[in-house]
Each structure stands twice: as C-alpha cells, then as structure tokens.
mmCIF file of C-alpha atoms in Angstrom:
data_model
loop_
_atom_site.group_PDB
_atom_site.id
_atom_site.type_symbol
_atom_site.label_atom_id
_atom_site.label_comp_id
_atom_site.label_asym_id
_atom_site.label_seq_id
_atom_site.Cartn_x
_atom_site.Cartn_y
_atom_site.Cartn_z
ATOM 1 C CA MET K 2 16.608 5.868 -22.758
ATOM 2 C CA LEU K 3 13.828 5.606 -20.179
ATOM 3 C CA SER K 4 10.426 5.128 -21.656
ATOM 4 C CA LYS K 5 7.586 7.445 -20.766
ATOM 5 C CA PRO K 6 4.814 6.023 -18.621
ATOM 6 C CA THR K 7 1.326 5.866 -19.899
ATOM 7 C CA ALA K 8 -0.128 7.551 -16.819
ATOM 8 C CA SER K 9 -1.943 10.898 -17.000
ATOM 9 C CA LEU K 10 0.785 12.861 -15.373
ATOM 10 C CA SER K 11 4.113 13.794 -17.239
ATOM 11 C CA PHE K 12 7.008 12.201 -15.451
ATOM 12 C CA ASP K 13 9.736 13.752 -17.541
ATOM 13 C CA ARG K 14 10.746 15.627 -14.363
ATOM 14 C CA PRO K 15 10.237 13.189 -11.503
ATOM 15 C CA GLU K 16 11.573 15.768 -9.058
ATOM 16 C CA ALA K 17 8.582 17.966 -9.843
ATOM 17 C CA VAL K 18 6.182 15.020 -8.984
ATOM 18 C CA VAL K 19 8.018 14.517 -5.712
ATOM 19 C CA GLU K 20 7.804 18.218 -4.942
ATOM 20 C CA ARG K 21 3.973 18.023 -5.395
ATOM 21 C CA MET K 22 3.834 15.077 -3.076
ATOM 22 C CA ILE K 23 5.968 16.779 -0.418
ATOM 23 C CA TYR K 24 3.785 19.915 -0.662
ATOM 24 C CA ASN K 25 0.668 17.867 -0.129
ATOM 25 C CA VAL K 26 1.994 16.070 2.997
ATOM 26 C CA GLU K 27 3.334 19.363 4.433
ATOM 27 C CA LYS K 28 -0.226 20.591 4.604
ATOM 28 C CA VAL K 29 -0.362 18.302 7.651
ATOM 29 C CA ILE K 30 3.227 17.805 8.819
ATOM 30 C CA VAL K 31 5.153 21.014 9.216
ATOM 31 C CA GLY K 32 8.871 21.452 8.744
ATOM 32 C CA LYS K 33 9.827 17.837 7.982
ATOM 33 C CA THR K 34 10.750 18.110 4.287
ATOM 34 C CA ASP K 35 13.728 15.762 4.430
ATOM 35 C CA LEU K 36 11.760 13.053 6.284
ATOM 36 C CA ILE K 37 8.850 13.312 3.904
ATOM 37 C CA GLU K 38 11.179 12.958 0.872
ATOM 38 C CA LYS K 39 12.813 9.825 2.400
ATOM 39 C CA ALA K 40 9.399 8.336 2.922
ATOM 40 C CA ILE K 41 8.370 9.087 -0.604
ATOM 41 C CA ILE K 42 11.665 7.462 -1.833
ATOM 42 C CA ALA K 43 10.683 4.290 0.012
ATOM 43 C CA LEU K 44 7.251 4.372 -1.658
ATOM 44 C CA LEU K 45 9.028 4.645 -5.093
ATOM 45 C CA CYS K 46 11.098 1.537 -4.177
ATOM 46 C CA GLY K 47 8.034 -0.344 -3.030
ATOM 47 C CA GLY K 48 9.621 -0.499 0.460
ATOM 48 C CA HIS K 49 7.972 -0.662 3.846
ATOM 49 C CA ILE K 50 8.374 2.207 6.316
ATOM 50 C CA LEU K 51 8.763 2.092 10.111
ATOM 51 C CA LEU K 52 8.070 5.345 11.933
ATOM 52 C CA GLU K 53 9.322 5.362 15.553
ATOM 53 C CA ASP K 54 8.876 8.203 18.042
ATOM 54 C CA VAL K 55 7.286 9.251 21.323
ATOM 55 C CA PRO K 56 3.489 9.541 21.434
ATOM 56 C CA GLY K 57 1.903 12.705 20.180
ATOM 57 C CA VAL K 58 4.312 13.936 17.561
ATOM 58 C CA GLY K 59 2.132 13.076 14.596
ATOM 59 C CA LYS K 60 3.269 9.602 13.405
ATOM 60 C CA THR K 61 -0.185 8.461 12.539
ATOM 61 C CA MET K 62 -1.142 11.718 10.867
ATOM 62 C CA PHE K 63 2.092 11.592 8.867
ATOM 63 C CA VAL K 64 1.246 8.098 7.570
ATOM 64 C CA ARG K 65 -2.347 9.073 6.824
ATOM 65 C CA ALA K 66 -1.211 12.120 4.911
ATOM 66 C CA LEU K 67 1.241 10.090 2.897
ATOM 67 C CA ALA K 68 -1.398 7.532 2.101
ATOM 68 C CA LYS K 69 -3.966 10.090 1.034
ATOM 69 C CA THR K 70 -1.369 11.635 -1.200
ATOM 70 C CA VAL K 71 -1.375 8.431 -3.342
ATOM 71 C CA GLY K 72 -4.706 7.313 -4.627
ATOM 72 C CA CYS K 73 -4.501 3.728 -3.454
ATOM 73 C CA GLU K 74 -6.802 1.564 -1.409
ATOM 74 C CA PHE K 75 -5.954 2.338 2.273
ATOM 75 C CA LYS K 76 -6.657 0.495 5.386
ATOM 76 C CA ARG K 77 -5.646 0.843 9.014
ATOM 77 C CA ILE K 78 -4.875 -1.736 11.633
ATOM 78 C CA GLN K 79 -4.831 -0.540 15.244
ATOM 79 C CA PHE K 80 -2.668 -3.090 16.994
ATOM 80 C CA THR K 81 -3.511 -4.057 20.524
ATOM 81 C CA PRO K 82 -2.257 -6.743 22.947
ATOM 82 C CA ASP K 83 -5.280 -8.986 22.470
ATOM 83 C CA MET K 84 -5.101 -8.973 18.599
ATOM 84 C CA LEU K 85 -4.861 -12.417 16.809
ATOM 85 C CA PRO K 86 -3.033 -13.154 13.571
ATOM 86 C CA SER K 87 -6.381 -13.806 11.860
ATOM 87 C CA ASP K 88 -7.427 -10.287 12.711
ATOM 88 C CA VAL K 89 -4.687 -9.153 10.340
ATOM 89 C CA THR K 90 -4.667 -11.710 7.572
ATOM 90 C CA GLY K 91 -8.400 -12.685 7.487
ATOM 91 C CA VAL K 92 -10.356 -15.843 8.420
ATOM 92 C CA SER K 93 -12.580 -18.474 6.841
ATOM 93 C CA VAL K 94 -16.193 -18.386 7.927
ATOM 94 C CA TYR K 95 -18.749 -21.089 7.356
ATOM 95 C CA ASN K 96 -21.601 -20.044 5.117
ATOM 96 C CA GLN K 97 -24.728 -21.935 6.089
ATOM 97 C CA LYS K 98 -26.500 -21.159 2.749
ATOM 98 C CA THR K 99 -23.710 -22.651 0.600
ATOM 99 C CA ALA K 100 -22.458 -25.170 3.167
ATOM 100 C CA GLU K 101 -18.923 -23.985 2.456
ATOM 101 C CA PHE K 102 -16.187 -22.004 4.154
ATOM 102 C CA GLU K 103 -15.676 -18.484 2.715
ATOM 103 C CA PHE K 104 -12.477 -16.459 3.197
ATOM 104 C CA ARG K 105 -13.076 -12.960 4.598
ATOM 105 C CA PRO K 106 -9.999 -10.859 3.846
ATOM 106 C CA GLY K 107 -8.358 -9.043 6.673
ATOM 107 C CA PRO K 108 -7.260 -5.441 6.584
ATOM 108 C CA ILE K 109 -3.759 -6.427 5.214
ATOM 109 C CA MET K 110 -5.524 -6.873 1.817
ATOM 110 C CA ALA K 111 -5.071 -3.310 0.584
ATOM 111 C CA ASN K 112 -2.498 -1.275 -1.375
ATOM 112 C CA MET K 113 -1.322 0.873 1.579
ATOM 113 C CA VAL K 114 -1.786 -0.424 5.153
ATOM 114 C CA LEU K 115 -1.133 1.606 8.272
ATOM 115 C CA ALA K 116 -0.002 -0.715 11.048
ATOM 116 C CA ASP K 117 -0.569 1.640 13.924
ATOM 117 C CA GLU K 118 1.550 1.109 17.103
ATOM 118 C CA ILE K 119 2.731 -2.177 15.706
ATOM 119 C CA ASN K 120 4.791 -2.977 18.762
ATOM 120 C CA ARG K 121 1.800 -3.039 21.060
ATOM 121 C CA THR K 122 0.733 -6.412 19.864
ATOM 122 C CA SER K 123 2.207 -9.805 20.670
ATOM 123 C CA PRO K 124 5.163 -11.279 18.692
ATOM 124 C CA LYS K 125 2.746 -14.029 17.459
ATOM 125 C CA THR K 126 0.525 -11.397 15.774
ATOM 126 C CA GLN K 127 3.523 -9.360 14.535
ATOM 127 C CA ALA K 128 4.800 -12.569 12.823
ATOM 128 C CA ALA K 129 1.574 -12.535 10.735
ATOM 129 C CA LEU K 130 3.068 -9.693 8.817
ATOM 130 C CA LEU K 131 6.297 -11.427 7.771
ATOM 131 C CA GLU K 132 5.011 -13.263 4.662
ATOM 132 C CA ALA K 133 3.035 -10.202 3.598
ATOM 133 C CA MET K 134 5.994 -7.879 3.873
ATOM 134 C CA GLU K 135 8.449 -10.122 2.014
ATOM 135 C CA GLU K 136 6.427 -12.139 -0.437
ATOM 136 C CA ARG K 137 3.326 -9.870 -0.938
ATOM 137 C CA LYS K 138 1.176 -12.859 0.079
ATOM 138 C CA VAL K 139 -0.714 -14.112 3.056
ATOM 139 C CA THR K 140 -1.613 -17.672 4.031
ATOM 140 C CA ALA K 141 -4.793 -18.406 5.909
ATOM 141 C CA ASP K 142 -6.256 -21.802 6.620
ATOM 142 C CA GLY K 143 -3.767 -23.433 4.366
ATOM 143 C CA THR K 144 -4.530 -21.281 1.358
ATOM 144 C CA THR K 145 -2.237 -18.607 -0.035
ATOM 145 C CA TYR K 146 -3.648 -15.255 -1.312
ATOM 146 C CA ALA K 147 -1.738 -12.717 -3.305
ATOM 147 C CA LEU K 148 -1.830 -9.116 -2.067
ATOM 148 C CA PRO K 149 -2.762 -6.262 -4.446
ATOM 149 C CA GLU K 150 -0.105 -4.318 -6.318
ATOM 150 C CA PRO K 151 1.379 -2.162 -5.038
ATOM 151 C CA PHE K 152 1.495 -3.285 -1.447
ATOM 152 C CA LEU K 153 3.078 -0.956 1.080
ATOM 153 C CA LEU K 154 3.129 -1.316 4.929
ATOM 154 C CA LEU K 155 3.589 1.915 6.825
ATOM 155 C CA ALA K 156 4.050 1.140 10.504
ATOM 156 C CA THR K 157 4.320 3.334 13.598
ATOM 157 C CA GLN K 158 5.762 2.295 16.951
ATOM 158 C CA ASN K 159 6.516 3.822 20.278
ATOM 159 C CA PRO K 160 10.029 3.448 21.822
ATOM 160 C CA LEU K 161 10.533 0.235 23.747
ATOM 161 C CA ALA K 162 10.970 2.228 27.074
ATOM 162 C CA TYR K 163 7.221 2.981 26.938
ATOM 163 C CA GLU K 164 4.780 0.691 28.810
ATOM 164 C CA GLY K 165 2.958 -1.985 26.910
ATOM 165 C CA THR K 166 5.430 -2.373 24.074
ATOM 166 C CA TYR K 167 7.042 -5.475 22.573
ATOM 167 C CA ALA K 168 10.333 -5.521 20.689
ATOM 168 C CA LEU K 169 9.940 -6.235 16.902
ATOM 169 C CA PRO K 170 11.586 -9.414 15.881
ATOM 170 C CA GLU K 171 14.864 -9.014 13.930
ATOM 171 C CA ALA K 172 13.325 -10.744 10.916
ATOM 172 C CA GLN K 173 10.658 -8.140 10.840
ATOM 173 C CA LEU K 174 12.938 -5.137 11.346
ATOM 174 C CA ASP K 175 14.869 -6.363 8.402
ATOM 175 C CA ARG K 176 11.848 -6.217 6.207
ATOM 176 C CA PHE K 177 11.353 -2.498 6.721
ATOM 177 C CA MET K 178 13.324 -0.586 4.039
ATOM 178 C CA ILE K 179 13.695 2.468 6.126
ATOM 179 C CA LYS K 180 13.158 3.626 9.698
ATOM 180 C CA LEU K 181 12.429 7.254 10.408
ATOM 181 C CA ARG K 182 11.901 9.523 13.444
ATOM 182 C CA LEU K 183 9.707 12.642 13.373
ATOM 183 C CA GLY K 184 11.047 14.378 16.453
ATOM 184 C CA TYR K 185 9.439 17.435 18.095
ATOM 185 C CA PRO K 186 8.765 20.411 15.852
ATOM 186 C CA LYS K 187 10.392 23.749 16.397
ATOM 187 C CA PRO K 188 8.479 26.238 18.449
ATOM 188 C CA GLU K 189 7.527 28.376 15.489
ATOM 189 C CA GLN K 190 6.463 25.238 13.485
ATOM 190 C CA GLU K 191 4.358 23.992 16.430
ATOM 191 C CA ALA K 192 2.617 27.446 16.588
ATOM 192 C CA GLU K 193 1.831 27.198 12.908
ATOM 193 C CA LEU K 194 0.537 23.692 13.428
ATOM 194 C CA LEU K 195 -1.861 24.859 16.111
ATOM 195 C CA GLY K 196 -3.197 27.517 13.752
ATOM 196 C CA ARG K 197 -3.849 24.903 11.083
ATOM 197 C CA LEU K 198 -5.683 22.615 13.481
ATOM 198 C CA GLN K 199 -7.801 25.351 15.161
ATOM 199 C CA GLU K 200 -10.927 24.693 13.117
ATOM 200 C CA LYS K 201 -10.447 21.306 11.414
ATOM 201 C CA HIS K 202 -7.714 18.808 10.661
ATOM 202 C CA PRO K 203 -6.120 19.441 7.316
ATOM 203 C CA VAL K 204 -5.590 15.656 6.611
ATOM 204 C CA ASP K 205 -9.379 15.391 5.951
ATOM 205 C CA ALA K 206 -9.080 17.795 3.009
ATOM 206 C CA LEU K 207 -6.057 16.199 1.274
ATOM 207 C CA LYS K 208 -6.563 15.059 -2.275
ATOM 208 C CA PRO K 209 -4.399 12.425 -4.147
ATOM 209 C CA VAL K 210 -1.482 13.767 -6.079
ATOM 210 C CA LEU K 211 -0.634 10.393 -7.651
ATOM 211 C CA LEU K 212 -2.845 7.508 -8.908
ATOM 212 C CA LYS K 213 -2.089 3.938 -8.249
ATOM 213 C CA GLU K 214 -1.195 3.132 -11.807
ATOM 214 C CA GLU K 215 1.189 6.180 -11.748
ATOM 215 C CA LEU K 216 2.940 4.987 -8.601
ATOM 216 C CA VAL K 217 3.456 1.517 -10.149
ATOM 217 C CA SER K 218 4.858 3.148 -13.367
ATOM 218 C CA LEU K 219 7.317 5.268 -11.231
ATOM 219 C CA GLN K 220 8.414 2.193 -9.325
ATOM 220 C CA GLN K 221 9.243 0.421 -12.501
ATOM 221 C CA ARG K 222 11.261 3.398 -13.789
ATOM 222 C CA VAL K 223 13.183 3.604 -10.550
ATOM 223 C CA ARG K 224 14.523 0.043 -11.095
ATOM 224 C CA THR K 225 15.974 1.163 -14.423
ATOM 225 C CA VAL K 226 18.265 3.718 -12.773
ATOM 226 C CA TYR K 227 21.889 2.678 -13.534
ATOM 227 C CA VAL K 228 24.079 1.443 -10.714
ATOM 228 C CA ASP K 229 27.738 0.969 -11.691
ATOM 229 C CA ASP K 230 29.528 -2.272 -10.549
ATOM 230 C CA ALA K 231 31.853 -0.105 -8.422
ATOM 231 C CA LEU K 232 29.005 1.280 -6.499
ATOM 232 C CA LYS K 233 27.513 -2.175 -5.979
ATOM 233 C CA ARG K 234 30.862 -3.260 -4.462
ATOM 234 C CA TYR K 235 30.755 -0.029 -2.403
ATOM 235 C CA ILE K 236 27.396 -1.013 -0.956
ATOM 236 C CA VAL K 237 28.673 -4.580 -0.230
ATOM 237 C CA SER K 238 31.702 -3.072 1.501
ATOM 238 C CA ILE K 239 29.371 -1.063 3.746
ATOM 239 C CA ALA K 240 27.433 -4.166 4.667
ATOM 240 C CA GLU K 241 30.723 -6.098 5.276
ATOM 241 C CA ALA K 242 31.880 -3.276 7.543
ATOM 242 C CA THR K 243 28.776 -3.745 9.749
ATOM 243 C CA ARG K 244 29.329 -7.480 9.995
ATOM 244 C CA ARG K 245 32.982 -7.012 11.179
ATOM 245 C CA HIS K 246 32.320 -4.079 13.520
ATOM 246 C CA PRO K 247 33.252 -5.017 17.156
ATOM 247 C CA ASP K 248 30.161 -3.385 18.684
ATOM 248 C CA ILE K 249 27.685 -5.183 16.406
ATOM 249 C CA ASN K 250 26.332 -8.620 17.221
ATOM 250 C CA LEU K 251 24.215 -8.887 13.958
ATOM 251 C CA GLY K 252 25.250 -6.773 10.941
ATOM 252 C CA ALA K 253 23.402 -5.831 7.724
ATOM 253 C CA SER K 254 21.977 -8.725 5.720
ATOM 254 C CA PRO K 255 22.064 -9.120 1.910
ATOM 255 C CA ARG K 256 18.465 -7.816 2.028
ATOM 256 C CA ALA K 257 19.842 -4.662 3.574
ATOM 257 C CA SER K 258 22.358 -4.266 0.756
ATOM 258 C CA LEU K 259 19.539 -4.578 -1.773
ATOM 259 C CA ALA K 260 17.379 -2.108 0.105
ATOM 260 C CA LEU K 261 20.261 0.376 0.133
ATOM 261 C CA MET K 262 20.794 -0.055 -3.609
ATOM 262 C CA ARG K 263 17.082 0.464 -4.338
ATOM 263 C CA ALA K 264 16.884 3.465 -2.065
ATOM 264 C CA ALA K 265 19.939 5.028 -3.841
ATOM 265 C CA GLN K 266 18.283 4.385 -7.218
ATOM 266 C CA ALA K 267 15.137 6.242 -6.047
ATOM 267 C CA HIS K 268 17.173 9.085 -4.563
ATOM 268 C CA ALA K 269 19.006 9.583 -7.883
ATOM 269 C CA PHE K 270 15.628 9.292 -9.657
ATOM 270 C CA VAL K 271 14.009 12.102 -7.660
ATOM 271 C CA ARG K 272 17.106 14.216 -8.399
ATOM 272 C CA GLY K 273 16.471 13.809 -12.083
ATOM 273 C CA ARG K 274 19.406 11.544 -12.772
ATOM 274 C CA THR K 275 19.405 8.124 -14.579
ATOM 275 C CA TYR K 276 22.502 6.928 -12.664
ATOM 276 C CA VAL K 277 23.546 6.610 -9.000
ATOM 277 C CA VAL K 278 26.450 8.415 -7.450
ATOM 278 C CA PRO K 279 27.994 7.786 -3.959
ATOM 279 C CA ASP K 280 26.085 10.707 -2.453
ATOM 280 C CA ASP K 281 22.901 8.877 -3.190
ATOM 281 C CA ILE K 282 24.090 5.915 -1.187
ATOM 282 C CA LYS K 283 25.264 8.078 1.682
ATOM 283 C CA ALA K 284 22.009 10.054 1.737
ATOM 284 C CA MET K 285 20.013 6.907 2.350
ATOM 285 C CA LEU K 286 22.531 4.841 4.348
ATOM 286 C CA ILE K 287 21.488 5.776 7.859
ATOM 287 C CA CYS K 288 17.774 5.349 7.498
ATOM 288 C CA THR K 289 18.210 2.141 5.541
ATOM 289 C CA ILE K 290 20.912 0.324 7.573
ATOM 290 C CA ALA K 291 20.904 1.564 11.155
ATOM 291 C CA HIS K 292 17.715 -0.124 12.370
ATOM 292 C CA ARG K 293 18.884 -3.534 11.213
ATOM 293 C CA LEU K 294 22.062 -3.482 13.309
ATOM 294 C CA ILE K 295 21.807 -5.526 16.608
ATOM 295 C CA LEU K 296 24.424 -4.176 19.016
ATOM 296 C CA HIS K 297 26.220 -6.130 21.707
ATOM 297 C CA PRO K 298 24.813 -5.413 25.233
ATOM 298 C CA GLU K 299 28.073 -3.843 26.306
ATOM 299 C CA ALA K 300 27.814 -1.381 23.374
ATOM 300 C CA ARG K 301 24.285 -0.443 24.296
ATOM 301 C CA MET K 302 25.179 0.075 27.946
ATOM 302 C CA THR K 303 27.877 2.578 26.913
ATOM 303 C CA GLY K 304 25.296 4.606 24.938
ATOM 304 C CA LYS K 305 26.271 3.605 21.483
ATOM 305 C CA SER K 306 23.563 3.348 18.747
ATOM 306 C CA GLY K 307 23.025 1.896 15.328
ATOM 307 C CA GLU K 308 22.712 5.374 13.873
ATOM 308 C CA ALA K 309 26.082 6.500 15.254
ATOM 309 C CA ILE K 310 27.815 3.326 14.040
ATOM 310 C CA ALA K 311 26.233 3.538 10.598
ATOM 311 C CA ARG K 312 27.288 7.170 10.292
ATOM 312 C CA HIS K 313 30.888 6.188 11.271
ATOM 313 C CA ILE K 314 30.862 3.514 8.649
ATOM 314 C CA ALA K 315 29.631 5.935 6.038
ATOM 315 C CA ASP K 316 32.601 8.191 6.857
ATOM 316 C CA THR K 317 35.272 5.547 6.879
ATOM 317 C CA VAL K 318 34.444 3.090 4.090
ATOM 318 C CA PRO K 319 36.386 4.214 0.971
ATOM 319 C CA VAL K 320 34.334 5.756 -1.843
ATOM 320 C CA PRO K 321 34.938 4.540 -5.454
ATOM 321 C CA GLY K 322 36.581 6.842 -7.877
ATOM 322 C CA PRO K 323 34.646 8.932 -10.402
ATOM 323 C CA ARG K 324 34.787 6.432 -13.295
ATOM 324 C CA TYR K 325 31.040 5.846 -13.113
ATOM 325 C CA ALA K 326 30.043 9.561 -13.209
ATOM 326 C CA GLY K 327 27.723 10.293 -16.039
ATOM 327 C CA SER K 328 27.299 6.626 -17.000
ATOM 328 C CA THR K 329 24.253 5.447 -18.697
ATOM 329 C CA LYS K 330 22.949 2.083 -19.877
#
C-alpha cells in the first residue's frame, strides 16, 4: 500500500491534483491540455523539460505558468551570446572587510529555473548546466555546491534554422527528460487568447496549486509505482531498436530507458493506478525518446525525423502479454 503524504492536500486521487494544475496553467495557455499534462508528468518525475518552437507561440509564458502553479523558488536566466558560465553558476567575489572570497550564487540556485532561449548562448555556457542537470550540483572555483530540492530546469529554444542559435550538445539533450512543442493555436483558441490578454496578462494572477513539500511528496510516491520485469524488458527492447535502426547514428542511452520508465510510472500515477501498463510507456515514448536520437545525415536529407522513427518503433516492437495487469507490490 502507498502511504499518505503529510502535505496539506489529500493525494488519494492524484488525477484530481493534476486536473487542478492543468486548469491553472490553462488560464494562460489555451487548448494544450495534453502538452500541459506531459509537462506535469515530467515535474512529478523530477525531470527537466525542453520546449522547442518558433518565436511568439508562448513558450516562455507556458513555463512561467507551470512554475507559478508550483509554489517553489523560481528564477529565470535569459541566455544571450555573450553570457559566461559564471553568470549561470555563480562567482566568488573578494570581500574587503573580511579579506576573504565569498561565493555569490547564480540564478541556477533555485527550485525551478527557466532557461529562456537556451540555444542562443555559446556551447561553453550551455555546458555549465550539465553538472546541475545530472547531479543537482554546481562547481564554482573548485568548490561544489548542492542545489535545492527539488531542482527542475525548464528550457525554451528556437529551432536551429533561426538566426543566432547554437545546437545543444548531445550530452545536454540526453539530460532533458522530455521535449515538447507548443505549435500554433487553432483560430478560435487564438481569438479566446486575445480576449484574455486584452486588459492584463493572466499569468500575473496565477496562484500556486501545489507547495514545494507536496511536489516532493508526489515525486516520492511516483517512484513506488510498480513496473513489471516484462515491461522493463519492453523498455530496453525499445532502446535497443533505436540503436540498431539503420537511419540512426546515435540511439537511446540507458539514461533514456530510465527516463521512459520514470515517465511511464508518472503517467500511471496520474491515471490513479499503482502499476504501469504498456499504454503508459507508449503515451510517453515519443516525447521522451525522439529528441535523443541523432540521425545519419542521409536520413535527415530525405526528411526523416526522430519523432517519425520513434513512432515507427513504438508500433513495431512487440508488446508483452497481459501477465502483469493488475499487479501490485
């Protein structure tokens, strides 16, 4: 049996908590329920989120709304071409009164960090995030500092075809649990959005739905969701299929397999189940795996994409039988 958290809200029905979070974000972002749910699932896993799309579709507002929905310390980093790694991690400054160097934390020292337009800065500065994303620590001037718990990086980026952008390193892409795209709203949704924004921006009026301690409690409960050994082998088979695919130069890593399992656990959790089924894995497969796949140049030239290949793999890798259904610890 799952133990009840000590937080103020009742989490007996986690799907109800997620519904409240989605409703809160939808005050700002119209008509993107599925995308909002996937982002919340990543938060419940403690996973980082990469949001890629063309300018002006609301990427930054989406992240701000998501951050304000959770009552955590929030900071924003606006990445620019001249930014240095110390602008992210922090720097030691000499204090003349004490005759000692004092560390001044950078904006990365927060629970939720918005890395806005992350691919507009140089690869050197992008690399400053690698330790923080994987180990929840930063090293400055030879000293390592632990980041607060929880730590979540929510990054936005413009497509590489746009001027002034740098490709994210493969090691950094692999550290993002999921990658999402907003897309343009439908005409009626855009008209509704204009009405909401006519007098003031709704993001300024958002109130937290979840406290920091409650988020940590939910993250701990997600990890107790049962995953049958057959489904673990199914996830590994998916990863193996990407590594053997003729159009892929670099397939999914073991970190990707773990991310898919965690995402499937959270997907089952928000559906009110204590065990994972294959549909949970398939629901999170594209957004979890596709951005990690590095295609051969020939495949890219013919118009193939990581999303299409991941979708094909999801359709072709055999699904385990129903032995696990209804399993509990």
